[in-house]
Coordinates of C-alpha atoms in Angstrom, one line a residue:
X1 CA 71.5 98.5 131.2
X2 CA 69.2 98.7 128.1
X3 CA 69.3 96.1 125.4
X4 CA 71.6 98.0 123.2
X5 CA 75.0 96.6 122.9
X6 CA 76.8 98.7 125.3
X7 CA 76.6 102.0 123.5
X8 CA 76.3 105.3 125.3
X9 CA 72.7 106.6 126.1
X10 CA 71.2 109.3 123.9
X11 CA 73.0 112.6 124.1
X12 CA 75.8 111.3 126.2
X13 CA 79.4 111.7 125.2
X14 CA 81.5 109.4 127.4
X15 CA 84.9 110.7 126.2
X16 CA 84.2 114.1 127.6
X17 CA 84.1 113.3 131.1
X18 CA 87.0 110.9 131.4
X19 CA 90.7 111.1 131.3
X20 CA 92.7 109.9 128.3
X21 CA 93.9 106.8 130.2
X22 CA 90.8 106.0 132.2
X23 CA 90.3 102.2 132.0
X24 CA 86.9 101.9 133.4
X25 CA 83.6 102.1 131.2
X26 CA 82.2 105.4 130.3
X27 CA 80.1 106.9 132.9
X28 CA 81.5 104.9 135.8
X29 CA 82.0 107.1 138.9
X30 CA 85.4 107.2 140.6
X31 CA 85.2 105.5 144.0
X32 CA 87.6 106.2 146.8
X33 CA 90.1 103.4 147.7
X34 CA 89.3 101.3 150.7
X35 CA 92.7 100.1 151.3
X36 CA 94.6 101.2 154.5
X37 CA 97.3 103.7 154.0
X38 CA 99.8 101.6 156.1
X39 CA 100.8 98.7 154.1
X40 CA 103.8 96.1 154.6
X41 CA 106.9 96.7 152.6
X42 CA 106.9 95.2 149.1
X43 CA 108.3 91.7 148.7
X44 CA 110.8 90.6 146.1
X45 CA 109.2 88.5 143.4
X46 CA 111.5 85.9 141.8
X47 CA 110.6 84.6 138.4
X48 CA 109.7 80.9 138.2
X49 CA 112.6 78.6 137.2
X50 CA 112.9 75.8 134.9
X51 CA 114.6 72.4 135.4
X52 CA 118.0 73.8 134.8
X53 CA 117.6 76.5 137.3
X54 CA 117.3 79.3 134.7
X55 CA 114.4 81.7 134.7
X56 CA 111.5 80.7 132.3
X57 CA 111.1 83.3 129.7
X58 CA 107.7 84.8 129.2
X59 CA 105.4 83.2 126.6
X60 CA 104.8 85.0 123.3
X61 CA 101.9 87.2 123.4
X62 CA 102.5 88.3 127.0
X63 CA 104.1 91.6 128.2
X64 CA 107.2 92.5 126.2
X65 CA 106.4 90.4 123.2
X66 CA 104.3 92.9 121.4
X67 CA 101.0 91.6 122.4
X68 CA 98.1 94.0 123.0
X69 CA 96.4 94.4 126.3
X70 CA 94.5 91.3 127.5
X71 CA 95.5 89.2 124.5
X72 CA 96.4 86.2 126.6
X73 CA 99.9 84.8 127.5
X74 CA 101.8 84.7 130.6
X75 CA 99.7 85.9 133.5
X76 CA 97.0 87.4 131.3
X77 CA 93.7 85.7 130.4
X78 CA 92.7 85.8 126.7
X79 CA 90.3 88.5 125.5
X80 CA 86.7 87.4 125.5
X81 CA 85.1 86.9 122.0
X82 CA 81.5 86.6 122.2
X83 CA 80.9 87.6 118.6
X84 CA 83.0 88.4 115.5
X85 CA 85.8 90.3 117.3
X86 CA 87.7 89.9 120.5
X87 CA 86.9 92.5 123.1
X88 CA 90.1 94.4 123.2
X89 CA 91.7 97.1 121.0
X90 CA 91.7 95.7 117.4
X91 CA 94.5 95.5 114.6
X92 CA 93.8 96.3 111.0
X93 CA 93.4 92.6 110.1
X94 CA 91.0 91.9 112.9
X95 CA 88.7 94.9 111.8
X96 CA 88.6 93.4 108.1
X97 CA 88.2 89.9 109.5
X98 CA 85.4 91.0 111.7
X99 CA 83.5 92.7 108.7
X100 CA 84.0 89.4 106.6
X101 CA 82.8 87.2 109.6
X102 CA 79.7 89.2 110.1
X103 CA 78.9 88.4 106.4
X104 CA 79.6 84.6 107.0
X105 CA 77.8 84.5 110.5
X106 CA 74.6 86.4 109.4
X107 CA 74.7 85.8 105.7
X108 CA 70.9 85.4 105.4
X109 CA 70.2 88.8 107.0
X110 CA 73.1 90.7 105.4
X111 CA 72.6 89.3 101.9
X112 CA 68.7 89.9 102.3
X113 CA 69.7 93.5 102.8
X114 CA 72.4 94.1 100.3
X115 CA 70.8 92.0 97.4
X116 CA 67.4 93.7 97.9
X117 CA 69.0 97.2 97.9
X118 CA 71.4 96.4 95.1
X119 CA 68.6 94.8 92.8
X120 CA 66.4 97.9 93.3
X121 CA 69.3 100.3 92.8
X122 CA 70.4 98.6 89.6
X123 CA 67.0 98.4 88.1
X124 CA 66.6 102.2 88.7
X125 CA 70.0 102.8 87.2
X126 CA 69.2 100.9 84.1
X127 CA 66.0 102.8 83.7
X128 CA 67.7 106.1 84.1
X129 CA 70.5 105.2 81.7
X130 CA 67.9 104.0 79.1
X131 CA 65.2 106.5 79.3
X132 CA 66.4 109.6 81.1
X133 CA 70.0 110.2 80.6
X134 CA 70.6 112.3 77.4
X135 CA 73.4 111.3 75.0
X136 CA 76.2 113.8 75.2
X137 CA 76.7 115.6 71.9
X138 CA 79.6 114.8 69.7
X139 CA 82.3 117.4 69.3
X140 CA 82.8 118.9 65.9
X141 CA 86.5 118.8 64.9
X142 CA 86.0 121.9 62.5
X143 CA 84.3 124.1 65.2
X144 CA 85.8 127.5 66.2
X145 CA 87.2 127.7 69.8
X146 CA 84.0 129.3 71.0
X147 CA 81.8 126.7 69.4
X148 CA 84.1 124.0 71.1
X149 CA 83.6 125.8 74.5
X150 CA 79.8 125.6 73.9
X151 CA 80.0 122.0 72.9
X152 CA 81.9 121.3 76.1
X153 CA 79.3 123.1 78.1
X154 CA 76.5 121.1 76.5
X155 CA 78.4 117.7 77.2
X156 CA 78.9 118.8 80.8
X157 CA 75.2 119.7 81.2
X158 CA 74.3 116.3 79.7
X159 CA 76.6 114.4 82.1
X160 CA 75.2 116.3 85.1
X161 CA 71.6 115.5 84.1
X162 CA 72.5 111.9 83.7
X163 CA 74.5 111.4 86.8
X164 CA 72.3 113.4 89.2
X165 CA 69.5 110.7 89.4
X166 CA 72.2 107.9 89.6
X167 CA 73.8 109.9 92.4
X168 CA 70.6 110.3 94.3
X169 CA 69.7 106.5 93.9
X170 CA 73.2 105.7 95.3
X171 CA 72.7 108.0 98.3
X172 CA 69.4 106.3 99.2
X173 CA 71.0 102.9 98.9
X174 CA 73.7 103.9 101.0
X175 CA 71.3 105.2 103.5
X176 CA 69.3 101.9 104.0
X177 CA 72.4 99.6 103.8
X178 CA 74.3 101.7 106.4
X179 CA 71.3 101.8 108.7
X180 CA 70.4 98.2 108.5
X181 CA 74.0 96.8 108.5
X182 CA 75.1 98.9 111.4
X183 CA 72.4 97.1 113.6
X184 CA 73.5 93.7 112.3
X185 CA 77.1 94.3 112.9
X186 CA 76.5 95.8 116.4
X187 CA 74.6 92.5 117.4
X188 CA 77.3 90.4 115.7
X189 CA 79.9 91.9 118.1
X190 CA 77.9 90.4 120.9
X191 CA 77.2 87.1 119.2
X192 CA 73.5 87.7 119.0
X193 CA 71.3 86.5 116.1
X194 CA 69.4 89.4 114.3
X195 CA 66.7 89.0 111.6
X196 CA 65.9 91.4 108.9
X197 CA 62.8 92.5 110.7
X198 CA 64.6 93.1 113.9
X199 CA 67.2 95.2 112.0
X200 CA 64.6 97.3 110.2
X201 CA 62.5 97.8 113.5
X202 CA 65.7 99.1 115.2
X203 CA 67.0 101.2 112.4
X204 CA 63.9 102.8 111.2
X205 CA 63.4 105.5 113.8
X206 CA 67.0 106.8 112.9
X207 CA 66.6 107.1 109.2
X208 CA 65.6 110.8 109.0
X209 CA 68.6 111.7 111.2
X210 CA 70.8 109.4 109.0
X211 CA 69.4 111.0 105.7
X212 CA 70.4 114.4 107.1
X213 CA 73.9 113.2 107.8
X214 CA 74.2 111.5 104.5
X215 CA 73.2 114.6 102.7
X216 CA 75.1 117.0 104.9
X217 CA 78.6 115.5 104.5
X218 CA 78.7 115.7 100.7
X219 CA 77.5 119.2 100.9
X220 CA 80.2 120.3 103.3
X221 CA 82.9 118.6 101.0
X222 CA 81.5 120.3 98.0
X223 CA 81.4 123.6 99.7
X224 CA 85.0 123.5 100.7
X225 CA 85.9 122.6 97.1
X226 CA 83.9 125.5 95.8
X227 CA 85.5 127.8 98.3
X228 CA 89.1 126.8 97.1
X229 CA 88.2 127.0 93.4
X230 CA 86.1 130.2 93.5
X231 CA 88.9 132.8 93.6
X232 CA 90.8 131.4 90.6
X233 CA 87.7 130.9 88.6
X234 CA 86.6 134.7 89.2
X235 CA 90.0 135.8 88.2
X236 CA 89.6 134.3 84.7
X237 CA 93.1 134.6 83.5
X238 CA 96.2 132.5 83.3
X239 CA 97.0 133.4 86.9
X240 CA 93.5 132.5 87.7
X241 CA 94.0 129.1 86.3
X242 CA 97.0 128.5 88.4
X243 CA 95.2 129.8 91.5
X244 CA 92.2 127.6 90.8
X245 CA 94.5 124.6 90.6
X246 CA 96.2 125.7 94.0
X247 CA 92.9 126.4 95.7
X248 CA 91.3 123.2 94.4
X249 CA 94.2 121.1 95.8
X250 CA 94.0 122.9 99.0
X251 CA 90.2 122.3 99.1
X252 CA 90.6 118.7 98.3
X253 CA 93.0 118.3 101.1
X254 CA 90.6 120.0 103.6
X255 CA 87.6 118.0 102.3
X256 CA 89.5 114.7 102.8
X257 CA 90.6 115.8 106.3
X258 CA 87.0 116.6 107.2
X259 CA 85.5 113.5 105.8
X260 CA 87.9 111.3 107.9
X261 CA 87.2 113.4 110.9
X262 CA 83.5 112.6 110.5
X263 CA 83.9 109.1 109.3
X264 CA 82.5 107.6 112.5
X265 CA 79.4 109.9 112.6
X266 CA 77.0 107.3 111.2
X267 CA 77.6 104.6 113.7
X268 CA 77.6 107.2 116.6
X269 CA 74.2 108.3 115.2
X270 CA 72.8 105.0 114.9
X271 CA 74.1 103.3 118.1
X272 CA 74.2 106.1 120.6
X273 CA 71.0 107.7 119.3
X274 CA 72.7 111.1 118.7
X275 CA 71.5 113.9 116.5
X276 CA 73.3 114.9 113.1
X277 CA 75.5 117.6 114.6
X278 CA 76.0 115.7 117.9
X279 CA 77.2 112.6 116.0
X280 CA 79.6 114.6 113.9
X281 CA 81.2 116.0 117.1
X282 CA 81.3 112.6 118.6
X283 CA 83.1 111.3 115.6
X284 CA 85.5 114.2 115.7
X285 CA 86.4 113.3 119.3
X286 CA 86.9 109.7 118.6
X287 CA 89.1 110.4 115.6
X288 CA 91.2 113.0 117.4
X289 CA 94.7 111.8 117.7
X290 CA 94.0 108.6 115.4
X291 CA 93.4 110.5 112.1
X292 CA 96.2 108.7 110.1
X293 CA 95.2 105.3 111.5
X294 CA 91.5 105.9 110.5
X295 CA 92.6 107.3 107.1
X296 CA 94.9 104.4 106.4
X297 CA 92.2 101.7 107.3
X298 CA 89.5 103.4 105.2
X299 CA 91.9 103.8 102.3
X300 CA 92.9 100.2 102.5
X301 CA 89.1 99.2 102.6
X302 CA 88.4 101.4 99.7
X303 CA 91.2 99.7 97.8
X304 CA 90.0 96.2 98.7
X305 CA 86.5 97.1 97.6
X306 CA 87.7 98.6 94.3
X307 CA 89.7 95.4 93.6
X308 CA 86.9 93.1 94.4
X309 CA 84.5 95.2 92.3
X310 CA 86.9 95.1 89.4
X311 CA 87.3 91.4 89.6
X312 CA 83.6 90.8 89.3
X313 CA 82.8 93.6 86.9
X314 CA 85.5 92.7 84.2
X315 CA 84.0 89.2 83.3
X316 CA 80.4 90.6 83.2
X317 CA 81.6 93.6 81.2
X318 CA 83.4 91.4 78.6
X319 CA 80.3 89.1 78.3
X320 CA 78.1 92.2 77.9
X321 CA 80.2 93.5 75.1
X322 CA 80.3 90.3 73.3
X323 CA 76.5 89.8 73.6
X324 CA 75.7 93.4 72.6
X325 CA 77.3 93.6 69.2
X326 CA 75.9 97.0 68.4
X327 CA 77.5 98.7 71.2
X328 CA 80.8 97.0 70.6
X329 CA 80.7 98.0 67.0
X330 CA 80.1 101.7 67.9
X331 CA 83.1 101.6 70.0
X332 CA 85.5 100.3 67.3
X333 CA 84.0 102.6 64.7
X334 CA 85.0 105.6 66.7
X335 CA 81.5 106.8 67.3
X336 CA 79.5 107.1 70.5
X337 CA 78.5 103.5 71.6
X338 CA 74.8 102.9 71.9
X339 CA 74.3 99.8 74.3
X340 CA 71.1 98.0 74.3
X341 CA 69.1 96.1 76.9
X342 CA 71.5 93.0 76.8
X343 CA 74.5 95.1 78.0
X344 CA 72.7 97.0 80.6
X345 CA 71.1 93.8 82.2
X346 CA 74.3 91.9 82.2
X347 CA 76.5 94.7 83.6
X348 CA 73.6 95.3 86.1
X349 CA 73.9 91.6 87.3
X350 CA 77.6 92.0 87.9
X351 CA 77.0 95.3 89.7
X352 CA 74.5 93.6 92.0
X353 CA 76.9 90.8 92.9
X354 CA 79.7 93.2 93.7
X355 CA 77.5 95.6 95.8
X356 CA 76.1 92.6 97.6
X357 CA 79.7 91.6 98.7
X358 CA 81.2 95.0 99.2
X359 CA 78.3 96.9 101.0
X360 CA 78.9 94.6 104.2
X361 CA 82.7 95.1 104.2
X362 CA 82.4 98.9 103.9
X363 CA 79.8 99.1 106.6
X364 CA 81.6 96.6 108.7
X365 CA 84.8 98.3 108.7
X366 CA 83.2 101.7 109.7
X367 CA 81.3 100.1 112.6
X368 CA 84.2 98.2 113.9
X369 CA 86.5 101.1 113.7
X370 CA 84.0 103.0 115.8
X371 CA 83.9 100.1 118.3
X372 CA 87.7 99.9 118.3
X373 CA 88.1 103.7 119.1
X374 CA 85.6 103.4 122.0
X375 CA 87.4 100.5 123.3
X376 CA 90.7 102.3 123.2
X377 CA 89.3 105.6 124.6
X378 CA 86.5 104.5 126.9
X379 CA 87.0 100.8 127.8
X380 CA 83.9 99.9 125.9
X381 CA 84.9 96.3 125.9
X382 CA 84.0 96.0 129.6
X383 CA 80.6 97.2 128.9
X384 CA 80.3 94.9 125.9
X385 CA 81.3 91.9 127.9
X386 CA 78.6 92.7 130.5
X387 CA 76.0 93.1 127.7
X388 CA 77.2 89.8 126.2
X389 CA 77.1 87.9 129.5
X390 CA 80.8 87.4 129.6
X391 CA 82.0 86.7 133.2
X392 CA 85.6 87.6 134.5
X393 CA 86.4 90.1 131.6
X394 CA 88.2 93.0 132.7
X395 CA 91.7 94.6 133.3
X396 CA 94.3 92.4 134.7
X397 CA 95.8 94.0 137.9
X398 CA 98.9 95.8 137.0
X399 CA 97.9 96.0 133.3
X400 CA 98.5 99.8 132.4
X401 CA 99.0 99.2 128.7
X402 CA 97.9 102.4 127.0
X403 CA 94.8 101.9 124.8
X404 CA 95.0 105.0 122.5

């Protein structure tokens, strides 16, 4: 076994060659049974009795009490936990807790990554907003309908020119944080220490493929939306507007479905050394049959990240408005606010703090979802236990609890 934490070798697809309920690790050949065909008749098993002669009920956490496989309890050893998660199918809370635990356990490395990327990103954003982003033209209330349309077009062009560099910067920031944090989280599952130089050395060869994936997924979503909107826009009448709304709604639904289907492509690309298309196929196979679960967990994560970001951004925004009197006066006067350096710097500090805390949560949930799906589909927990040096971790005889 190589030094990677139990992931599949390059180009492999463990879920292709195994049945849905196969409990063994991916790639383990099936061996014929060595037991004799002639066995004595099965004996009757009597449950243990207490002092009063009655049967002792099973303890909470055992079979019949809603516990997951190998969670511990009556007759079942507890699941091994060499790192931030127990090596068994995970619940939603355990996935979120594992992401936060990674931040706590490796805070020097994690914050070294996120703070560095966030600071560089915010500096570039401030420079773009200050010097490159054009001010959108104000609408003339006395303009004719044709002039209003032209002014709206100018505002749209100015917005696109201003947001394009910011979007590109955000994509690059996401690229680096995803690559480095994926390595850190994969090591934290095994309870291994990892430094920033270790994470960079392991992630650097995968950056070109991850860049291709990072660019391809938004392009696919955008192309689906354009296909949905195009017929209505070409029609250009009242019926065309209705058709554009319906087509846009359908395109949005399809785009969301595809993005969830490919949500686990980045960890598959990084940890299995897959190519761009192969990692997308791998993600689709892991998500198959669990789309709603993956969607719900990612939606909950986005909501938590939004709340955390809002809690941090509101105080910094209020302080920035109070310090930058010119921008605040412009807002109250009804004109276009012109914020200066104090506003941009203070809000940038708030954005750095928010990004430094939310980047690890987002990346952690994605990677741990990938690990969870492989545990459920391919018994990756057995391979992870061997890689972590945990002895005695495996399926309990008679434990046929379904994983998926």
